[in-house]
């Protein structure tokens, strides 16, 4: 590779450990011991069903249990979800993430997707790791998994310190557009050490809203063939936390049947919304009918000059943190929302997003519910 | 609906009145009387013609006269325009908007659009209303018009206080993408009590620039059938205040023949531009050839840290307020603009927007004219 | 033209000179003499080749040599490049740009593109020029080249003062979407008088990253016919400084073989990135895997409240200046990047941009290389 130069050996900073457990920095005694949080992550594939009956093939990251513990040998893993489960740590933690590439078992036998490597990119955590290897020759000595991803049947342990509170994401970066849009993405939250604060500001409740674009033809082609001409990619479903809203408010698969997506709050509270997007070309432009949102941070960094929006554009990969004060909303009706008292809608105003499969109101619409 | 809870009865804040005129808050005597501004709005449909001869079916909001007075029975209503007329009030006013759904009379007899309800969403005014009804059961007692919209032949009166100066919009929210993109949108301006100021900053003149995306095939399908597969939506016209620019500068239907769109100013003045967008997926990216614009507010709230842009992206539903100082521009020629002295162009730099129906320069281009 | 008014004669400000050299302002003696920088720019057409073997017709601006000197008569001009060469001046300079329309010689004989005029729009420099002519009648006396562009065989000299440091662009504005997307664009940089600073902030190194969208079918149609129905425009290539990244890291036409695109820096340095975009409808959403970028300015103006982003959306015509501190990155490996030590990727996260011609990773991906 023409652009690589010889690099002198550097002292490894304590903040960036990686590789085998034996490689603990001896200087650790000079620094307070960081709490260690370990996450065992497994690749798995399966089918995902939406509220309108549409079902499509997805590939995602799963965990054995809510504690992200290592799965006993031979146990059956849970089916993947959209999005993948949220990883959560506290600022200052040392984080160990063990990626297990279990292969795919729900695609067609002839599909090229059966045997592909995977990685995890911790988007926004700006991670670079010290890796054992010959320092003068930048590529030599680096394990193949670093270049080509973790192959089927193999594992890899990422280790890093979470240095900045914020909202980040984790997603695959092998054949990135396809793997990500197949479902290999989830939120990664770094909390402040002070509970219920974000960038020093108090909040009472929080919700993580992960928006995504799907082309079901793309997912089906990957399931059967393993390849897709991305010039043909045309989104047909626009999801919030993996779901769409439908006219039947009682549909159990709707966005408004998901407690992670319905923004419940008490009158007088301040709600924190963590907003994330993965898409091929759609901008989600988020509009609550009854509120203004104060944008306090983005991409894991506070804004020195927060601003208010009632219509917030978010592009693929971006994150925003907004605070929503719930003032004088209880028992009130939003007349354009078509809902009951204390309930108002929050949806994508970039209208392709609200017409999944060509039909309104199928899209990433959810509601605020004030108690 | 699983997410609704029982809600205790709240004292109704004076700022949020709604319902029948008899429901005047008795506590009004304790508060200065707000000026009341009343707007009678009528739904109407018709044809709209562009400068290149294209004509298409639209549905809009119309007013009987410039004072938004109630139309005498049996009178013929004006044809709809793109956009709908601007509603304008002063900060602190009590606003009454009476929506009259007069039905559609210019669609094909067999079209499903003949008999549909409508609503008005006051975008950005964060309105929630106290509605009479049984407080413990959030939905019971609420009129059907609150849930499903105002049916043909019916009316509904919205009442609210305009609490924040700013630029907002009003639009339908029944089958929102279709109704809005058919033409059911207009600007709603809340002026500061101090004339010629916006967020405390002085301006000499102002213009309201409402950009929109149209798919004429969609409008035609609504006229004839009343339905359209929104997966097929592909914008073919990009409008400024309902018009396109064409090469023939004397065309009376061009943007530059509209005194509401041509930005006329005297040397030395500061111009306020209120920028609004309604679109399906197009971002309008607005660029004046001879100026920088100071962004002072968005979505009806001032920025604590205004910034300068010569190329400003605006997505569907957003609003921006910008100040443009006109300094040393009189009698000067913009050499890339192809216009005369004191005249410079202001257009969409996201170039699909400037190639309506596949042909440049058909798009939302207008001019600054300095006197 | 209805919107023109009679204009009184104004004293011409010294900052805006134009026309023939004889028109030097007599008041120049009262003001320090500005350094004059002259650029002779020639229109030329030719073929452009990408790393995957794709070749297509482009039209661009070329220079005779690195000093932008006037070409001797009869000499063969260099082939055009994507983007056109960067023009660079210092704040306060008087700039003379002589546009020579040499016509097109590499299109089909029957193509309408053979004989078209061209102009240069200096995007963001807010230029308006005093032009000789009868002051009371704004259009009379203005040369035809001001209205219709510089015809084949003719030249035009633009003169202006560069008053604000910043990153700007220059591009054609005749049949703008087509001419620009054919290749008639380049960066125009105005440096601070203080070296290695931008808006008063120090930087050690800088890179200019110009992103663009191409529809090769559009370029071919222009070559053969000279016209294209822009409703058919569909981008198939997404470029960084005219190149795409491909899997073969040694490909000499790849982004990572271009020293202008590979972001090389020493540990501890601060890198300035100047980011520009020209596109039809694609938003480039730029994400470095190992860094946050501090946005310090946009469109040639500093931000009073800089902010940090790891995923930055940029629309057609916008510019951003960002500072990237390189801290603790030397000799480290980015585990999701698939590269060696000190190397991390920087790409478009709006994934259509990374799937040129339907195939990942063909897109505007480049790398940071820390030494």
GROMACS .gro file of N, CA and C in nm, chain A residues 234 352, chain B residues 213-218 228-238 280-281 352, chain C residues 229-234 280-281:
model
   90
  234UNK      N    1  -3.411   0.064  -0.373
  234UNK     CA    2  -3.515   0.167  -0.356
  234UNK      C    3  -3.588   0.133  -0.227
  352UNK      N    4  -4.175   1.069   0.182
  352UNK     CA    5  -4.152   0.930   0.137
  352UNK      C    6  -4.144   0.839   0.259
  584UNK      N    7  -4.260   2.067  -0.376
  584UNK     CA    8  -4.236   1.962  -0.476
  584UNK      C    9  -4.372   1.908  -0.521
  585UNK      N   10  -4.387   1.889  -0.650
  585UNK     CA   11  -4.511   1.836  -0.706
  585UNK      C   12  -4.479   1.719  -0.797
  586UNK      N   13  -4.561   1.615  -0.792
  586UNK     CA   14  -4.558   1.509  -0.894
  586UNK      C   15  -4.691   1.521  -0.967
  587UNK      N   16  -4.689   1.575  -1.088
  587UNK     CA   17  -4.816   1.601  -1.157
  587UNK      C   18  -4.891   1.473  -1.187
  588UNK      N   19  -4.820   1.359  -1.201
  588UNK     CA   20  -4.890   1.231  -1.222
  588UNK      C   21  -4.972   1.197  -1.096
  589UNK      N   22  -4.917   1.226  -0.981
  589UNK     CA   23  -4.985   1.202  -0.853
  589UNK      C   24  -5.112   1.286  -0.848
  599UNK      N   25  -5.317   0.678  -0.520
  599UNK     CA   26  -5.191   0.676  -0.592
  599UNK      C   27  -5.094   0.590  -0.512
  600UNK      N   28  -5.022   0.505  -0.580
  600UNK     CA   29  -4.920   0.426  -0.512
  600UNK      C   30  -4.799   0.516  -0.490
  601UNK      N   31  -4.775   0.556  -0.366
  601UNK     CA   32  -4.671   0.655  -0.340
  601UNK      C   33  -4.530   0.602  -0.367
  602UNK      N   34  -4.516   0.472  -0.390
  602UNK     CA   35  -4.385   0.422  -0.434
  602UNK      C   36  -4.352   0.480  -0.572
  603UNK      N   37  -4.456   0.519  -0.646
  603UNK     CA   38  -4.436   0.574  -0.780
  603UNK      C   39  -4.410   0.724  -0.780
  604UNK      N   40  -4.423   0.787  -0.661
  604UNK     CA   41  -4.409   0.933  -0.655
  604UNK      C   42  -4.271   0.975  -0.704
  605UNK      N   43  -4.268   1.060  -0.803
  605UNK     CA   44  -4.141   1.117  -0.850
  605UNK      C   45  -4.169   1.262  -0.887
  606UNK      N   46  -4.110   1.352  -0.810
  606UNK     CA   47  -4.133   1.494  -0.832
  606UNK      C   48  -4.095   1.535  -0.973
  607UNK      N   49  -4.183   1.614  -1.039
  607UNK     CA   50  -4.145   1.666  -1.170
  607UNK      C   51  -4.149   1.818  -1.174
  608UNK      N   52  -4.204   1.879  -1.070
  608UNK     CA   53  -4.203   2.025  -1.064
  608UNK      C   54  -4.161   2.073  -0.928
  609UNK      N   55  -4.074   2.174  -0.927
  609UNK     CA   56  -4.022   2.233  -0.805
  609UNK      C   57  -4.055   2.380  -0.809
  651UNK      N   58  -4.169   1.584  -0.078
  651UNK     CA   59  -4.180   1.438  -0.062
  651UNK      C   60  -4.045   1.379  -0.029
  652UNK      N   61  -3.940   1.433  -0.088
  652UNK     CA   62  -3.805   1.382  -0.062
  652UNK      C   63  -3.696   1.480  -0.105
  723UNK      N   64  -3.167   1.881  -0.911
  723UNK     CA   65  -3.295   1.827  -0.959
  723UNK      C   66  -3.402   1.936  -0.948
  971UNK      N   67  -3.271   1.450  -2.105
  971UNK     CA   68  -3.390   1.476  -2.024
  971UNK      C   69  -3.352   1.456  -1.879
  972UNK      N   70  -3.343   1.564  -1.804
  972UNK     CA   71  -3.292   1.555  -1.667
  972UNK      C   72  -3.386   1.479  -1.573
  973UNK      N   73  -3.506   1.448  -1.616
  973UNK     CA   74  -3.591   1.359  -1.536
  973UNK      C   75  -3.527   1.220  -1.530
  974UNK      N   76  -3.443   1.189  -1.628
  974UNK     CA   77  -3.377   1.059  -1.633
  974UNK      C   78  -3.248   1.055  -1.552
  975UNK      N   79  -3.204   1.171  -1.501
  975UNK     CA   80  -3.077   1.176  -1.432
  975UNK      C   81  -3.079   1.085  -1.311
  976UNK      N   82  -2.983   0.991  -1.308
  976UNK     CA   83  -2.967   0.906  -1.191
  976UNK      C   84  -2.818   0.885  -1.171
 1022UNK      N   85  -2.651   1.653  -0.796
 1022UNK     CA   86  -2.784   1.667  -0.855
 1022UNK      C   87  -2.891   1.648  -0.749
 1023UNK      N   88  -2.866   1.557  -0.655
 1023UNK     CA   89  -2.964   1.533  -0.549
 1023UNK      C   90  -2.905   1.457  -0.432
   0.00000   0.00000   0.00000
